[in-house]
Amino acid sequence: MIERVNRVWKKPTLKKLIKWWKLFSNFNIHNYDYYLVGGFINKEKTKDIDIVVIGDIQKDLDVILTLAKMIGEKHDILIDIFWQDKLYNHDNYKPIKRVRNFNRLKITKNNRTKIYDYGGTKIDDNLFASYYKQPYVDYIKSKDYKNKYIKIQDYINGTTN
């Protein structure tokens, strides 16, 4: 379980994302593709940057997910990163598999504690897989977004598919 106590996150910016990406991509992380999804790329009010990792799961996935979050925390960026077996098809939903390196998140703010249970089945020491046969809440929210997903490097370079 990840635990956060009275942490206040600053609004993510392109400048912070670029700094984070430069630091993150200096490591051996290039066996996967990284996509930005969610509110950040749609200029929505958000406290985090959502990143989907795509590619065959390898032994280093837990380290990569942890590293991404650690670099983000060091630079006051809340990075919500997870592996998914495919990107959402917003025209025709297909069940997905999602892997995180935690299954519970405990946040304490102003003496109030909230626990988010992501469920999931343990598939490795620090990896938990969840299977979504029906659309998950982020899928429903993202249907209305103009930008569904963008590779991080394309976003930084100002190009899209």
Short mmCIF file of N, CA and C in Angstrom, two decimals:
data_model
loop_
_atom_site.label_atom_id
_atom_site.label_comp_id
_atom_site.label_asym_id
_atom_site.label_seq_id
_atom_site.Cartn_x
_atom_site.Cartn_y
_atom_site.Cartn_z
N MET A 1 0.85 -1.18 0.00
CA MET A 1 0.00 0.00 0.00
C MET A 1 0.89 1.24 0.00
N ILE A 2 0.51 2.20 -0.81
CA ILE A 2 1.19 3.49 -0.82
C ILE A 2 0.46 4.39 0.15
N GLU A 3 1.21 5.17 0.95
CA GLU A 3 0.59 6.05 1.92
C GLU A 3 1.10 7.47 1.72
N ARG A 4 0.18 8.42 1.70
CA ARG A 4 0.50 9.84 1.56
C ARG A 4 -0.12 10.57 2.75
N VAL A 5 0.67 11.41 3.43
CA VAL A 5 0.17 12.19 4.56
C VAL A 5 0.41 13.66 4.28
N ASN A 6 -0.68 14.42 4.21
CA ASN A 6 -0.65 15.88 4.04
C ASN A 6 0.26 16.35 2.91
N ARG A 7 0.31 15.61 1.84
CA ARG A 7 1.09 16.02 0.67
C ARG A 7 0.23 16.90 -0.21
N VAL A 8 0.72 18.06 -0.55
CA VAL A 8 0.00 18.97 -1.43
C VAL A 8 0.73 18.97 -2.76
N TRP A 9 0.01 18.60 -3.81
CA TRP A 9 0.61 18.52 -5.14
C TRP A 9 0.39 19.81 -5.88
N LYS A 10 1.41 20.22 -6.60
CA LYS A 10 1.29 21.41 -7.43
C LYS A 10 0.73 21.01 -8.79
N LYS A 11 0.08 21.96 -9.43
CA LYS A 11 -0.50 21.71 -10.75
C LYS A 11 0.61 21.32 -11.73
N PRO A 12 0.42 20.21 -12.45
CA PRO A 12 1.45 19.82 -13.43
C PRO A 12 1.50 20.80 -14.59
N THR A 13 2.71 21.01 -15.10
CA THR A 13 2.91 21.91 -16.24
C THR A 13 3.75 21.19 -17.29
N LEU A 14 3.74 21.73 -18.50
CA LEU A 14 4.57 21.15 -19.56
C LEU A 14 6.04 21.21 -19.17
N LYS A 15 6.47 22.30 -18.58
CA LYS A 15 7.87 22.45 -18.16
C LYS A 15 8.26 21.35 -17.17
N LYS A 16 7.38 21.06 -16.22
CA LYS A 16 7.66 19.99 -15.24
C LYS A 16 7.66 18.62 -15.91
N LEU A 17 6.73 18.42 -16.85
CA LEU A 17 6.68 17.15 -17.57
C LEU A 17 7.98 16.94 -18.35
N ILE A 18 8.45 17.96 -19.02
CA ILE A 18 9.69 17.84 -19.81
C ILE A 18 10.86 17.49 -18.89
N LYS A 19 10.95 18.17 -17.77
CA LYS A 19 12.04 17.87 -16.82
C LYS A 19 11.93 16.43 -16.33
N TRP A 20 10.71 16.01 -15.95
CA TRP A 20 10.50 14.65 -15.48
C TRP A 20 10.90 13.65 -16.57
N TRP A 21 10.45 13.87 -17.81
CA TRP A 21 10.73 12.94 -18.91
C TRP A 21 12.23 12.83 -19.17
N LYS A 22 12.94 13.95 -19.15
CA LYS A 22 14.40 13.91 -19.37
C LYS A 22 15.08 13.05 -18.32
N LEU A 23 14.70 13.23 -17.07
CA LEU A 23 15.29 12.44 -15.99
C LEU A 23 14.90 10.96 -16.11
N PHE A 24 13.63 10.71 -16.32
CA PHE A 24 13.11 9.35 -16.41
C PHE A 24 13.72 8.60 -17.58
N SER A 25 13.80 9.26 -18.73
CA SER A 25 14.28 8.57 -19.93
C SER A 25 15.80 8.36 -19.95
N ASN A 26 16.50 8.90 -18.96
CA ASN A 26 17.93 8.61 -18.82
C ASN A 26 18.17 7.18 -18.33
N PHE A 27 17.14 6.55 -17.81
CA PHE A 27 17.25 5.19 -17.30
C PHE A 27 16.88 4.19 -18.40
N ASN A 28 17.10 2.93 -18.13
CA ASN A 28 16.80 1.87 -19.09
C ASN A 28 15.29 1.56 -19.06
N ILE A 29 14.51 2.42 -19.67
CA ILE A 29 13.05 2.31 -19.63
C ILE A 29 12.46 2.11 -21.03
N HIS A 30 13.31 1.93 -22.01
CA HIS A 30 12.87 2.04 -23.41
C HIS A 30 12.35 0.75 -24.03
N ASN A 31 12.01 -0.24 -23.20
CA ASN A 31 11.37 -1.45 -23.72
C ASN A 31 9.85 -1.31 -23.79
N TYR A 32 9.37 -0.12 -23.41
CA TYR A 32 7.93 0.14 -23.39
C TYR A 32 7.65 1.44 -24.14
N ASP A 33 6.37 1.64 -24.48
CA ASP A 33 5.89 2.92 -25.01
C ASP A 33 5.11 3.60 -23.89
N TYR A 34 5.20 4.93 -23.84
CA TYR A 34 4.58 5.70 -22.76
C TYR A 34 3.62 6.72 -23.36
N TYR A 35 2.37 6.66 -22.92
CA TYR A 35 1.32 7.53 -23.45
C TYR A 35 0.73 8.39 -22.34
N LEU A 36 0.55 9.67 -22.64
CA LEU A 36 -0.19 10.56 -21.76
C LEU A 36 -1.67 10.38 -22.06
N VAL A 37 -2.47 10.31 -21.02
CA VAL A 37 -3.91 10.23 -21.15
C VAL A 37 -4.53 11.15 -20.10
N GLY A 38 -5.82 11.39 -20.18
CA GLY A 38 -6.50 12.09 -19.10
C GLY A 38 -6.53 13.59 -19.21
N GLY A 39 -6.78 14.20 -18.06
CA GLY A 39 -7.02 15.64 -17.98
C GLY A 39 -5.85 16.51 -18.38
N PHE A 40 -4.63 16.12 -18.06
CA PHE A 40 -3.47 16.97 -18.33
C PHE A 40 -3.36 17.33 -19.81
N ILE A 41 -3.49 16.36 -20.69
CA ILE A 41 -3.34 16.65 -22.13
C ILE A 41 -4.57 17.32 -22.71
N ASN A 42 -5.61 17.45 -21.91
CA ASN A 42 -6.83 18.11 -22.35
C ASN A 42 -7.06 19.43 -21.63
N LYS A 43 -6.00 19.92 -20.99
CA LYS A 43 -6.03 21.21 -20.30
C LYS A 43 -7.10 21.28 -19.22
N GLU A 44 -7.46 20.14 -18.68
CA GLU A 44 -8.43 20.08 -17.59
C GLU A 44 -7.72 20.42 -16.28
N LYS A 45 -8.48 20.88 -15.31
CA LYS A 45 -7.92 21.11 -13.98
C LYS A 45 -7.60 19.73 -13.40
N THR A 46 -6.34 19.50 -13.10
CA THR A 46 -5.93 18.19 -12.61
C THR A 46 -4.73 18.35 -11.69
N LYS A 47 -4.55 17.36 -10.83
CA LYS A 47 -3.40 17.37 -9.91
C LYS A 47 -2.35 16.37 -10.32
N ASP A 48 -2.66 15.56 -11.35
CA ASP A 48 -1.70 14.52 -11.72
C ASP A 48 -1.51 14.44 -13.22
N ILE A 49 -0.53 13.65 -13.59
CA ILE A 49 -0.29 13.31 -14.99
C ILE A 49 -0.48 11.81 -15.10
N ASP A 50 -1.43 11.42 -15.94
CA ASP A 50 -1.74 10.00 -16.12
C ASP A 50 -0.92 9.46 -17.29
N ILE A 51 -0.24 8.34 -17.03
CA ILE A 51 0.62 7.73 -18.05
C ILE A 51 0.29 6.25 -18.17
N VAL A 52 0.04 5.81 -19.40
CA VAL A 52 -0.19 4.39 -19.68
C VAL A 52 1.07 3.83 -20.32
N VAL A 53 1.53 2.72 -19.77
CA VAL A 53 2.70 2.00 -20.28
C VAL A 53 2.18 0.86 -21.14
N ILE A 54 2.71 0.75 -22.36
CA ILE A 54 2.28 -0.30 -23.29
C ILE A 54 3.51 -1.11 -23.72
N GLY A 55 3.34 -2.41 -23.80
CA GLY A 55 4.41 -3.31 -24.23
C GLY A 55 4.34 -4.59 -23.42
N ASP A 56 5.09 -5.59 -23.82
CA ASP A 56 5.11 -6.86 -23.09
C ASP A 56 5.67 -6.64 -21.69
N ILE A 57 4.98 -7.20 -20.68
CA ILE A 57 5.46 -7.07 -19.30
C ILE A 57 6.79 -7.79 -19.16
N GLN A 58 7.74 -7.06 -18.58
CA GLN A 58 9.06 -7.62 -18.33
C GLN A 58 9.37 -7.51 -16.85
N LYS A 59 10.44 -8.13 -16.42
CA LYS A 59 10.82 -8.16 -15.00
C LYS A 59 11.02 -6.77 -14.41
N ASP A 60 11.36 -5.79 -15.24
CA ASP A 60 11.67 -4.45 -14.74
C ASP A 60 10.46 -3.54 -14.59
N LEU A 61 9.25 -4.04 -14.85
CA LEU A 61 8.08 -3.17 -14.82
C LEU A 61 7.89 -2.51 -13.46
N ASP A 62 8.01 -3.26 -12.38
CA ASP A 62 7.84 -2.68 -11.05
C ASP A 62 8.84 -1.56 -10.80
N VAL A 63 10.08 -1.79 -11.19
CA VAL A 63 11.13 -0.78 -11.00
C VAL A 63 10.81 0.48 -11.81
N ILE A 64 10.35 0.30 -13.02
CA ILE A 64 10.01 1.43 -13.89
C ILE A 64 8.85 2.23 -13.31
N LEU A 65 7.80 1.56 -12.86
CA LEU A 65 6.65 2.26 -12.28
C LEU A 65 7.06 3.03 -11.02
N THR A 66 7.88 2.40 -10.19
CA THR A 66 8.36 3.05 -8.96
C THR A 66 9.25 4.23 -9.29
N LEU A 67 10.17 4.05 -10.22
CA LEU A 67 11.08 5.13 -10.62
C LEU A 67 10.30 6.34 -11.13
N ALA A 68 9.30 6.11 -11.96
CA ALA A 68 8.50 7.20 -12.51
C ALA A 68 7.87 8.03 -11.40
N LYS A 69 7.31 7.35 -10.41
CA LYS A 69 6.67 8.04 -9.29
C LYS A 69 7.69 8.77 -8.43
N MET A 70 8.82 8.14 -8.18
CA MET A 70 9.86 8.76 -7.33
C MET A 70 10.39 10.04 -7.95
N ILE A 71 10.66 10.02 -9.23
CA ILE A 71 11.15 11.22 -9.91
C ILE A 71 10.07 12.30 -9.88
N GLY A 72 8.84 11.90 -10.08
CA GLY A 72 7.74 12.86 -10.01
C GLY A 72 7.64 13.50 -8.64
N GLU A 73 7.69 12.69 -7.59
CA GLU A 73 7.59 13.22 -6.24
C GLU A 73 8.73 14.18 -5.93
N LYS A 74 9.91 13.85 -6.38
CA LYS A 74 11.07 14.72 -6.13
C LYS A 74 10.86 16.10 -6.76
N HIS A 75 10.11 16.16 -7.84
CA HIS A 75 9.90 17.42 -8.56
C HIS A 75 8.45 17.92 -8.45
N ASP A 76 7.76 17.48 -7.39
CA ASP A 76 6.39 17.93 -7.09
C ASP A 76 5.39 17.67 -8.21
N ILE A 77 5.52 16.52 -8.85
CA ILE A 77 4.55 16.12 -9.88
C ILE A 77 3.97 14.77 -9.45
N LEU A 78 2.65 14.72 -9.37
CA LEU A 78 2.00 13.46 -9.06
C LEU A 78 1.85 12.67 -10.37
N ILE A 79 2.62 11.61 -10.47
CA ILE A 79 2.60 10.75 -11.66
C ILE A 79 1.74 9.52 -11.35
N ASP A 80 0.67 9.36 -12.10
CA ASP A 80 -0.18 8.18 -12.00
C ASP A 80 0.15 7.32 -13.22
N ILE A 81 1.00 6.32 -12.99
CA ILE A 81 1.50 5.51 -14.11
C ILE A 81 1.11 4.05 -13.87
N PHE A 82 0.69 3.40 -14.94
CA PHE A 82 0.31 1.99 -14.87
C PHE A 82 0.49 1.37 -16.25
N TRP A 83 0.63 0.05 -16.25
CA TRP A 83 0.72 -0.71 -17.50
C TRP A 83 -0.69 -1.11 -17.90
N GLN A 84 -0.95 -1.13 -19.21
CA GLN A 84 -2.23 -1.61 -19.73
C GLN A 84 -1.95 -2.45 -20.96
N ASP A 85 -2.76 -3.48 -21.19
CA ASP A 85 -2.51 -4.37 -22.32
C ASP A 85 -2.80 -3.71 -23.66
N LYS A 86 -3.58 -2.62 -23.65
CA LYS A 86 -3.86 -1.88 -24.87
C LYS A 86 -4.42 -0.52 -24.49
N LEU A 87 -4.39 0.39 -25.43
CA LEU A 87 -5.03 1.69 -25.21
C LEU A 87 -6.52 1.53 -25.43
N TYR A 88 -7.30 2.39 -24.79
CA TYR A 88 -8.74 2.33 -24.96
C TYR A 88 -9.15 2.57 -26.41
N ASN A 89 -10.13 1.81 -26.87
CA ASN A 89 -10.80 2.08 -28.13
C ASN A 89 -12.13 2.74 -27.76
N HIS A 90 -12.22 4.04 -27.96
CA HIS A 90 -13.42 4.75 -27.52
C HIS A 90 -14.61 4.56 -28.45
N ASP A 91 -14.41 3.93 -29.59
CA ASP A 91 -15.53 3.63 -30.48
C ASP A 91 -16.17 2.30 -30.14
N ASN A 92 -15.38 1.39 -29.55
CA ASN A 92 -15.86 0.05 -29.25
C ASN A 92 -15.07 -0.51 -28.07
N TYR A 93 -15.63 -0.39 -26.86
CA TYR A 93 -14.91 -0.84 -25.66
C TYR A 93 -14.60 -2.32 -25.72
N LYS A 94 -13.36 -2.63 -25.38
CA LYS A 94 -12.93 -4.02 -25.24
C LYS A 94 -12.33 -4.17 -23.85
N PRO A 95 -12.56 -5.29 -23.16
CA PRO A 95 -12.01 -5.48 -21.82
C PRO A 95 -10.50 -5.25 -21.81
N ILE A 96 -10.03 -4.71 -20.68
CA ILE A 96 -8.60 -4.43 -20.56
C ILE A 96 -8.03 -5.06 -19.30
N LYS A 97 -6.72 -5.21 -19.33
CA LYS A 97 -5.96 -5.64 -18.16
C LYS A 97 -5.06 -4.47 -17.80
N ARG A 98 -5.05 -4.12 -16.51
CA ARG A 98 -4.22 -3.01 -16.03
C ARG A 98 -3.36 -3.52 -14.88
N VAL A 99 -2.09 -3.11 -14.86
CA VAL A 99 -1.17 -3.53 -13.81
C VAL A 99 -0.59 -2.30 -13.13
N ARG A 100 -0.67 -2.30 -11.81
CA ARG A 100 -0.07 -1.24 -10.99
C ARG A 100 0.95 -1.89 -10.05
N ASN A 101 1.80 -1.06 -9.45
CA ASN A 101 2.75 -1.60 -8.48
C ASN A 101 2.26 -1.38 -7.05
N PHE A 102 0.96 -1.23 -6.90
CA PHE A 102 0.30 -1.19 -5.60
C PHE A 102 -1.16 -1.56 -5.83
N ASN A 103 -1.84 -1.93 -4.75
CA ASN A 103 -3.26 -2.23 -4.90
C ASN A 103 -4.13 -1.39 -3.97
N ARG A 104 -3.49 -0.66 -3.04
CA ARG A 104 -4.23 0.23 -2.14
C ARG A 104 -3.45 1.53 -1.99
N LEU A 105 -4.20 2.60 -1.82
CA LEU A 105 -3.62 3.92 -1.63
C LEU A 105 -4.31 4.56 -0.43
N LYS A 106 -3.51 4.99 0.54
CA LYS A 106 -4.05 5.61 1.74
C LYS A 106 -3.60 7.07 1.77
N ILE A 107 -4.58 7.98 1.77
CA ILE A 107 -4.28 9.40 1.77
C ILE A 107 -4.87 10.03 3.03
N THR A 108 -4.00 10.69 3.79
CA THR A 108 -4.44 11.42 4.97
C THR A 108 -4.22 12.90 4.74
N LYS A 109 -5.29 13.67 4.87
CA LYS A 109 -5.23 15.10 4.66
C LYS A 109 -6.12 15.76 5.70
N ASN A 110 -5.57 16.71 6.41
CA ASN A 110 -6.32 17.42 7.46
C ASN A 110 -6.98 16.45 8.44
N ASN A 111 -6.21 15.48 8.88
CA ASN A 111 -6.65 14.47 9.85
C ASN A 111 -7.80 13.59 9.36
N ARG A 112 -8.03 13.57 8.05
CA ARG A 112 -9.02 12.66 7.47
C ARG A 112 -8.29 11.68 6.57
N THR A 113 -8.61 10.42 6.73
CA THR A 113 -7.95 9.38 5.95
C THR A 113 -8.95 8.73 5.00
N LYS A 114 -8.50 8.59 3.77
CA LYS A 114 -9.31 7.91 2.76
C LYS A 114 -8.46 6.81 2.14
N ILE A 115 -9.03 5.64 2.01
CA ILE A 115 -8.32 4.50 1.41
C ILE A 115 -8.98 4.16 0.09
N TYR A 116 -8.16 4.11 -0.96
CA TYR A 116 -8.63 3.72 -2.28
C TYR A 116 -8.15 2.29 -2.51
N ASP A 117 -9.07 1.41 -2.78
CA ASP A 117 -8.73 0.01 -3.02
C ASP A 117 -8.86 -0.27 -4.51
N TYR A 118 -7.74 -0.49 -5.15
CA TYR A 118 -7.72 -0.76 -6.58
C TYR A 118 -7.92 -2.25 -6.87
N GLY A 119 -7.96 -3.04 -5.81
CA GLY A 119 -8.14 -4.48 -6.00
C GLY A 119 -6.95 -5.06 -6.74
N GLY A 120 -7.22 -5.99 -7.54
CA GLY A 120 -6.15 -6.58 -8.32
C GLY A 120 -5.63 -7.86 -7.71
N THR A 121 -5.12 -8.69 -8.57
CA THR A 121 -4.53 -9.97 -8.19
C THR A 121 -3.03 -9.83 -8.24
N LYS A 122 -2.35 -10.28 -7.20
CA LYS A 122 -0.89 -10.21 -7.16
C LYS A 122 -0.32 -11.12 -8.24
N ILE A 123 0.49 -10.53 -9.15
CA ILE A 123 1.09 -11.32 -10.23
C ILE A 123 2.60 -11.40 -10.10
N ASP A 124 3.17 -10.60 -9.21
CA ASP A 124 4.61 -10.60 -8.94
C ASP A 124 4.80 -9.90 -7.60
N ASP A 125 6.04 -9.79 -7.14
CA ASP A 125 6.30 -9.22 -5.82
C ASP A 125 5.54 -7.92 -5.57
N ASN A 126 5.62 -6.97 -6.46
CA ASN A 126 4.96 -5.68 -6.27
C ASN A 126 4.07 -5.31 -7.45
N LEU A 127 3.51 -6.28 -8.13
CA LEU A 127 2.64 -5.99 -9.26
C LEU A 127 1.27 -6.63 -9.05
N PHE A 128 0.23 -5.82 -9.33
CA PHE A 128 -1.15 -6.26 -9.14
C PHE A 128 -1.93 -6.00 -10.42
N ALA A 129 -2.59 -7.04 -10.92
CA ALA A 129 -3.35 -6.93 -12.17
C ALA A 129 -4.84 -6.83 -11.87
N SER A 130 -5.48 -5.91 -12.58
CA SER A 130 -6.93 -5.76 -12.51
C SER A 130 -7.48 -5.96 -13.91
N TYR A 131 -8.64 -6.59 -13.99
CA TYR A 131 -9.28 -6.87 -15.26
C TYR A 131 -10.61 -6.14 -15.30
N TYR A 132 -10.81 -5.34 -16.33
CA TYR A 132 -12.02 -4.54 -16.45
C TYR A 132 -12.82 -5.03 -17.65
N LYS A 133 -13.86 -5.81 -17.36
CA LYS A 133 -14.74 -6.29 -18.42
C LYS A 133 -15.68 -5.18 -18.88
N GLN A 134 -16.03 -4.30 -17.95
CA GLN A 134 -16.88 -3.15 -18.24
C GLN A 134 -16.03 -1.89 -18.15
N PRO A 135 -16.43 -0.83 -18.82
CA PRO A 135 -15.65 0.41 -18.78
C PRO A 135 -15.42 0.92 -17.35
N TYR A 136 -14.18 1.28 -17.08
CA TYR A 136 -13.78 1.83 -15.79
C TYR A 136 -14.08 3.33 -15.81
N VAL A 137 -14.13 3.96 -14.65
CA VAL A 137 -14.51 5.37 -14.54
C VAL A 137 -13.65 6.28 -15.42
N ASP A 138 -12.35 6.00 -15.54
CA ASP A 138 -11.50 6.87 -16.37
C ASP A 138 -11.83 6.74 -17.86
N TYR A 139 -12.31 5.58 -18.27
CA TYR A 139 -12.74 5.40 -19.65
C TYR A 139 -13.95 6.27 -19.94
N ILE A 140 -14.90 6.27 -19.03
CA ILE A 140 -16.12 7.04 -19.20
C ILE A 140 -15.79 8.54 -19.27
N LYS A 141 -14.92 9.00 -18.35
CA LYS A 141 -14.52 10.42 -18.37
C LYS A 141 -13.80 10.77 -19.66
N SER A 142 -12.93 9.89 -20.13
CA SER A 142 -12.09 10.22 -21.28
C SER A 142 -12.83 10.17 -22.62
N LYS A 143 -14.02 9.60 -22.65
CA LYS A 143 -14.78 9.56 -23.91
C LYS A 143 -15.03 10.96 -24.46
N ASP A 144 -15.19 11.93 -23.56
CA ASP A 144 -15.48 13.30 -23.99
C ASP A 144 -14.23 14.13 -24.25
N TYR A 145 -13.06 13.59 -23.93
CA TYR A 145 -11.83 14.34 -24.17
C TYR A 145 -11.52 14.41 -25.66
N LYS A 146 -11.02 15.55 -26.08
CA LYS A 146 -10.58 15.71 -27.47
C LYS A 146 -9.37 14.82 -27.72
N ASN A 147 -8.40 14.89 -26.81
CA ASN A 147 -7.17 14.09 -26.93
C ASN A 147 -7.31 12.84 -26.08
N LYS A 148 -7.36 11.70 -26.72
CA LYS A 148 -7.54 10.43 -26.00
C LYS A 148 -6.21 9.93 -25.43
N TYR A 149 -5.18 9.97 -26.24
CA TYR A 149 -3.84 9.57 -25.80
C TYR A 149 -2.81 10.12 -26.76
N ILE A 150 -1.63 10.39 -26.23
CA ILE A 150 -0.52 10.93 -27.03
C ILE A 150 0.77 10.37 -26.45
N LYS A 151 1.65 9.87 -27.32
CA LYS A 151 2.96 9.44 -26.84
C LYS A 151 3.64 10.64 -26.17
N ILE A 152 4.31 10.38 -25.07
CA ILE A 152 4.93 11.48 -24.33
C ILE A 152 5.87 12.28 -25.22
N GLN A 153 6.71 11.63 -25.95
CA GLN A 153 7.68 12.34 -26.78
C GLN A 153 6.98 13.19 -27.85
N ASP A 154 5.90 12.71 -28.41
CA ASP A 154 5.14 13.49 -29.40
C ASP A 154 4.51 14.73 -28.74
N TYR A 155 4.01 14.56 -27.55
CA TYR A 155 3.41 15.70 -26.84
C TYR A 155 4.47 16.78 -26.57
N ILE A 156 5.62 16.33 -26.09
CA ILE A 156 6.71 17.27 -25.80
C ILE A 156 7.18 17.97 -27.07
N ASN A 157 7.24 17.23 -28.18
CA ASN A 157 7.68 17.80 -29.45
C ASN A 157 6.59 18.62 -30.16
N GLY A 158 5.36 18.56 -29.63
CA GLY A 158 4.25 19.29 -30.24
C GLY A 158 3.66 18.60 -31.44
N THR A 159 3.90 17.28 -31.56
CA THR A 159 3.34 16.53 -32.69
C THR A 159 2.36 15.49 -32.16
N THR A 160 1.41 15.10 -33.00
CA THR A 160 0.47 14.04 -32.64
C THR A 160 0.31 13.12 -33.84
N ASN A 161 -0.39 11.99 -33.59
CA ASN A 161 -0.62 11.02 -34.69
C ASN A 161 -1.69 11.54 -35.61
#
